[in-house]
CSV table of N, CA and C in Angstrom, one decimal:
chain,number,residue,atom,x,y,z
A,919,MET,N,115.9,133.3,127.4
A,919,MET,CA,116.1,133.4,125.8
A,919,MET,C,117.1,132.2,125.7
A,920,LEU,N,116.4,130.8,124.6
A,920,LEU,CA,117.9,129.8,124.8
A,920,LEU,C,118.5,130.8,123.6
A,921,ILE,N,119.9,130.5,123.9
A,921,ILE,CA,121.3,130.9,123.0
A,921,ILE,C,121.8,129.4,122.3
A,922,VAL,N,122.0,129.3,121.7
A,922,VAL,CA,122.7,127.9,121.4
A,922,VAL,C,123.8,128.3,120.1
A,923,THR,N,124.7,127.6,119.9
A,923,THR,CA,125.4,127.8,118.6
A,923,THR,C,124.6,127.2,117.5
A,924,SER,N,125.0,126.9,116.0
A,924,SER,CA,124.6,126.7,115.4
A,924,SER,C,124.8,125.2,114.9
A,925,GLY,N,125.5,124.7,115.6
A,925,GLY,CA,126.0,123.2,115.7
A,925,GLY,C,125.4,122.7,116.7
A,926,GLU,N,125.0,123.1,117.6
A,926,GLU,CA,124.0,122.4,118.8
A,926,GLU,C,122.7,123.0,118.0
A,927,PHE,N,122.3,123.6,117.4
A,927,PHE,CA,120.9,123.5,117.0
A,927,PHE,C,120.5,122.4,115.7
A,928,ARG,N,121.5,122.4,115.2
A,928,ARG,CA,121.1,121.3,113.8
A,928,ARG,C,121.2,119.6,114.6
A,929,ALA,N,121.9,119.8,116.0
A,929,ALA,CA,122.4,118.4,116.2
A,929,ALA,C,121.1,118.2,117.2
A,930,ASN,N,120.2,119.0,117.8
A,930,ASN,CA,118.8,119.2,118.7
A,930,ASN,C,118.0,119.9,118.2
A,931,GLN,N,117.8,120.0,116.6
A,931,GLN,CA,116.5,121.0,116.3
A,931,GLN,C,115.6,120.6,116.6
A,932,LYS,N,115.1,119.7,116.4
A,932,LYS,CA,113.7,119.2,116.6
A,932,LYS,C,113.2,119.4,118.3
A,933,ASN,N,114.2,119.1,119.2
A,933,ASN,CA,114.0,119.7,120.7
A,933,ASN,C,113.8,121.0,120.5
A,934,TYR,N,114.4,121.9,120.1
A,934,TYR,CA,114.7,123.6,119.9
A,934,TYR,C,113.4,123.6,119.5
A,935,LEU,N,113.2,123.6,118.4
A,935,LEU,CA,112.0,124.1,117.1
A,935,LEU,C,110.2,123.8,118.2
A,936,ASP,N,110.5,122.8,119.2
A,936,ASP,CA,109.4,122.5,120.0
A,936,ASP,C,109.3,123.3,121.1
A,937,GLN,N,110.2,124.2,121.8
A,937,GLN,CA,110.4,124.9,122.4
A,937,GLN,C,110.0,126.0,122.3
A,938,VAL,N,110.4,126.6,121.0
A,938,VAL,CA,110.4,127.7,120.5
A,938,VAL,C,108.1,128.0,120.5
A,939,ASP,N,107.8,126.5,119.7
A,939,ASP,CA,106.5,126.3,119.7
A,939,ASP,C,106.0,127.1,120.7
A,940,GLU,N,106.3,126.3,121.8
A,940,GLU,CA,105.7,126.8,123.6
A,940,GLU,C,106.2,128.1,123.9
A,941,GLY,N,106.4,128.6,123.6
A,941,GLY,CA,106.8,129.9,123.4
A,941,GLY,C,107.8,130.5,124.1
A,942,LYS,N,109.0,129.6,123.9
A,942,LYS,CA,110.9,130.7,124.3
A,942,LYS,C,110.9,130.6,123.2
A,943,GLU,N,111.9,132.2,123.2
A,943,GLU,CA,112.4,132.6,122.3
A,943,GLU,C,114.2,131.9,122.2
A,944,LEU,N,114.5,131.9,121.0
A,944,LEU,CA,115.5,131.1,120.4
A,944,LEU,C,116.8,131.8,119.6
A,945,LEU,N,117.7,131.9,119.9
A,945,LEU,CA,119.1,132.8,119.2
A,945,LEU,C,120.0,131.5,119.1
A,946,ILE,N,120.4,131.8,117.5
A,946,ILE,CA,121.5,130.6,117.1
A,946,ILE,C,122.9,131.5,117.2
A,947,LEU,N,123.6,131.5,117.2
A,947,LEU,CA,125.0,132.3,117.2
A,947,LEU,C,125.7,131.5,116.0
A,948,ARG,N,126.0,132.6,115.3
A,948,ARG,CA,127.2,131.6,114.2
A,948,ARG,C,127.9,132.5,114.0
A,949,GLY,N,129.7,131.7,114.1
A,949,GLY,CA,130.6,132.3,113.6
A,949,GLY,C,130.9,133.2,115.2
A,950,LYS,N,131.2,134.1,114.6
A,950,LYS,CA,131.6,135.5,116.4
A,950,LYS,C,130.8,136.7,115.9
A,951,ASN,N,130.2,137.2,114.7
A,951,ASN,CA,129.4,138.5,114.6
A,951,ASN,C,128.1,138.2,114.0
A,952,LYS,N,127.2,136.8,114.1
A,952,LYS,CA,126.3,136.8,113.4
A,952,LYS,C,125.4,136.1,114.9
A,953,SER,N,124.2,136.7,114.5
A,953,SER,CA,123.2,135.6,115.6
A,953,SER,C,121.8,135.6,114.3
A,954,TYR,N,120.7,134.7,114.8
A,954,TYR,CA,119.5,134.4,114.7
A,954,TYR,C,118.7,134.3,115.3
A,955,LYS,N,117.4,134.9,115.0
A,955,LYS,CA,116.5,134.7,115.8
A,955,LYS,C,115.3,133.8,115.4
A,956,VAL,N,114.9,133.0,116.2
A,956,VAL,CA,114.1,132.0,115.6
A,956,VAL,C,112.7,132.2,116.0
A,957,LEU,N,111.6,132.3,115.3
A,957,LEU,CA,110.2,132.7,116.0
A,957,LEU,C,109.1,131.7,115.1
A,958,PRO,N,108.0,131.2,115.5
A,958,PRO,CA,107.4,130.5,114.4
A,958,PRO,C,106.3,131.4,113.7
A,959,ALA,N,105.9,131.2,112.3
A,959,ALA,CA,105.7,131.4,111.3
A,959,ALA,C,104.0,132.3,111.7
A,960,THR,N,103.7,133.0,111.6
A,960,THR,CA,101.9,133.5,111.1
A,960,THR,C,101.6,133.7,110.1
A,961,GLU,N,100.7,133.6,110.4
A,961,GLU,CA,99.7,133.6,108.8
A,961,GLU,C,100.4,134.8,108.1
A,962,GLU,N,100.5,135.5,108.5
A,962,GLU,CA,101.2,136.7,108.0
A,962,GLU,C,102.6,136.6,107.0
A,963,ASP,N,103.3,135.4,107.8
A,963,ASP,CA,104.7,135.0,107.0
A,963,ASP,C,104.2,134.0,106.2
A,964,ARG,N,103.5,133.8,106.0
A,964,ARG,CA,103.1,132.9,104.3
A,964,ARG,C,103.9,133.0,103.4
A,965,VAL,N,104.2,132.2,102.7
A,965,VAL,CA,105.2,132.3,101.2
A,965,VAL,C,104.2,132.5,100.2
A,966,ILE,N,102.6,131.7,100.1
A,966,ILE,CA,102.1,131.7,99.1
A,966,ILE,C,100.7,133.0,99.9
A,967,SER,N,100.1,134.1,99.1
A,967,SER,CA,99.0,134.3,99.6
A,967,SER,C,98.2,133.2,99.8
A,968,PRO,N,97.0,133.5,100.7
A,968,PRO,CA,95.5,133.0,100.0
A,968,PRO,C,94.6,132.6,98.8
A,969,GLU,N,95.6,134.0,98.6
A,969,GLU,CA,94.2,134.7,97.4
A,969,GLU,C,95.2,133.9,96.4
A,970,TYR,N,96.2,132.9,95.9
A,970,TYR,CA,96.8,132.2,95.1
A,970,TYR,C,96.9,131.0,95.4
A,971,ILE,N,96.3,130.5,96.4
A,971,ILE,CA,95.8,128.9,96.5
A,971,ILE,C,94.7,128.7,95.9
A,972,LEU,N,94.3,128.1,95.3
A,972,LEU,CA,93.5,128.0,93.7
A,972,LEU,C,92.7,126.4,94.5
A,973,GLU,N,91.3,126.7,94.3
A,973,GLU,CA,90.1,125.0,94.8
A,973,GLU,C,90.5,124.3,93.3
A,974,PRO,N,90.6,123.0,93.7
A,974,PRO,CA,90.4,121.9,93.2
A,974,PRO,C,89.3,122.3,92.1
A,975,ASP,N,89.5,122.1,90.6
A,975,ASP,CA,89.2,122.2,89.5
A,975,ASP,C,88.7,121.0,88.1
A,976,GLU,N,88.3,121.8,87.4
A,976,GLU,CA,88.2,120.5,86.5
A,976,GLU,C,89.8,119.8,86.0
A,977,ASP,N,90.7,121.1,85.5
A,977,ASP,CA,92.1,120.4,85.1
A,977,ASP,C,92.5,119.7,86.2
A,978,LEU,N,92.4,119.9,87.4
A,978,LEU,CA,92.9,118.9,88.7
A,978,LEU,C,92.2,117.4,88.2
A,979,ALA,N,90.5,117.7,88.3
A,979,ALA,CA,90.2,116.3,87.8
A,979,ALA,C,90.6,115.4,86.2
A,980,ARG,N,91.4,116.2,85.2
A,980,ARG,CA,91.7,115.8,84.0
A,980,ARG,C,93.2,115.1,85.0
A,981,ALA,N,93.7,115.7,85.5
A,981,ALA,CA,95.5,115.2,85.9
A,981,ALA,C,95.5,113.2,85.7
A,982,ILE,N,96.6,113.3,85.7
A,982,ILE,CA,97.2,111.7,85.7
A,982,ILE,C,98.2,111.8,86.8
A,983,THR,N,98.2,110.5,87.6
A,983,THR,CA,99.1,110.1,88.2
A,983,THR,C,100.9,109.8,87.1
A,984,ALA,N,101.5,109.7,88.4
A,984,ALA,CA,103.3,109.9,87.4
A,984,ALA,C,102.9,108.4,87.2
A,985,GLU,N,102.5,107.2,87.7
A,985,GLU,CA,102.4,105.9,86.9
A,985,GLU,C,101.8,106.1,86.1
A,986,GLU,N,101.1,107.6,85.7
A,986,GLU,CA,99.8,106.8,84.8
A,986,GLU,C,100.4,107.6,83.6
A,987,PHE,N,101.5,108.5,83.6
A,987,PHE,CA,102.1,109.2,82.3
A,987,PHE,C,103.3,108.3,82.4
A,988,ILE,N,104.1,107.6,83.3
A,988,ILE,CA,105.3,106.7,82.5
A,988,ILE,C,104.4,105.6,81.6
A,989,GLU,N,103.0,105.0,81.9
A,989,GLU,CA,103.0,104.0,81.7
A,989,GLU,C,102.7,104.5,80.3
A,990,GLY,N,101.5,105.4,80.1
A,990,GLY,CA,102.2,106.2,78.6
A,990,GLY,C,102.8,106.3,77.8
A,991,ALA,N,103.9,106.6,78.7
A,991,ALA,CA,104.9,107.2,77.5
A,991,ALA,C,105.6,106.0,77.3
A,992,LYS,N,105.8,104.5,77.6
A,992,LYS,CA,106.1,103.4,77.3
A,992,LYS,C,105.4,103.0,76.5
A,993,GLN,N,103.6,102.7,76.1
A,993,GLN,CA,103.5,102.7,75.4
A,993,GLN,C,103.5,103.5,73.8
A,994,HIS,N,103.7,104.6,73.9
A,994,HIS,CA,104.0,105.6,73.1
A,994,HIS,C,105.3,105.6,72.1
A,995,ILE,N,106.4,104.9,73.2
A,995,ILE,CA,107.7,104.5,72.8
A,995,ILE,C,106.8,103.2,71.9
A,996,ARG,N,106.8,102.3,72.6
A,996,ARG,CA,106.4,101.0,71.8
A,996,ARG,C,105.9,101.3,70.8
A,997,GLU,N,105.0,102.1,70.7
A,997,GLU,CA,104.8,102.3,69.5
A,997,GLU,C,105.7,103.1,68.0
A,998,LEU,N,106.5,103.8,68.1
A,998,LEU,CA,107.5,104.7,67.9
A,998,LEU,C,108.5,103.7,67.2
A,999,PHE,N,108.6,102.7,67.8
A,999,PHE,CA,109.7,101.6,67.6
A,999,PHE,C,109.0,101.0,66.9
A,1000,SER,N,108.1,100.6,67.2
A,1000,SER,CA,107.0,99.2,66.0
A,1000,SER,C,107.1,99.6,64.7
A,1001,GLN,N,106.7,101.1,64.3
A,1001,GLN,CA,106.3,102.1,63.2
A,1001,GLN,C,107.6,101.8,62.4
A,1002,LYS,N,108.7,102.3,63.3
A,1002,LYS,CA,109.9,102.3,62.4
A,1002,LYS,C,110.9,101.1,62.2
A,1003,LYS,N,110.2,99.5,62.2
A,1003,LYS,CA,110.4,98.4,61.6
A,1003,LYS,C,109.8,98.1,60.8
A,1004,GLN,N,108.6,98.7,60.8
A,1004,GLN,CA,108.2,98.4,59.4
A,1004,GLN,C,108.6,99.0,58.1
């Protein structure tokens, strides 16, 4: 088991996470009485359950990019200002 301080982990986290991926156990010590065991996440550890992940649908097909949204907003603002001047 690898045992490191939180500072050592922060400084070399890629190296330590690679070792965890290779099957090594990692314990991070924090302060006097705190420690954390790092394990690779599994399918059961997912934050979002697979049944809540939606397939692309017609709503996605109608979506616009951020650039398209910004350009549309600029055009709308121009139209509002031109109406105000009239």
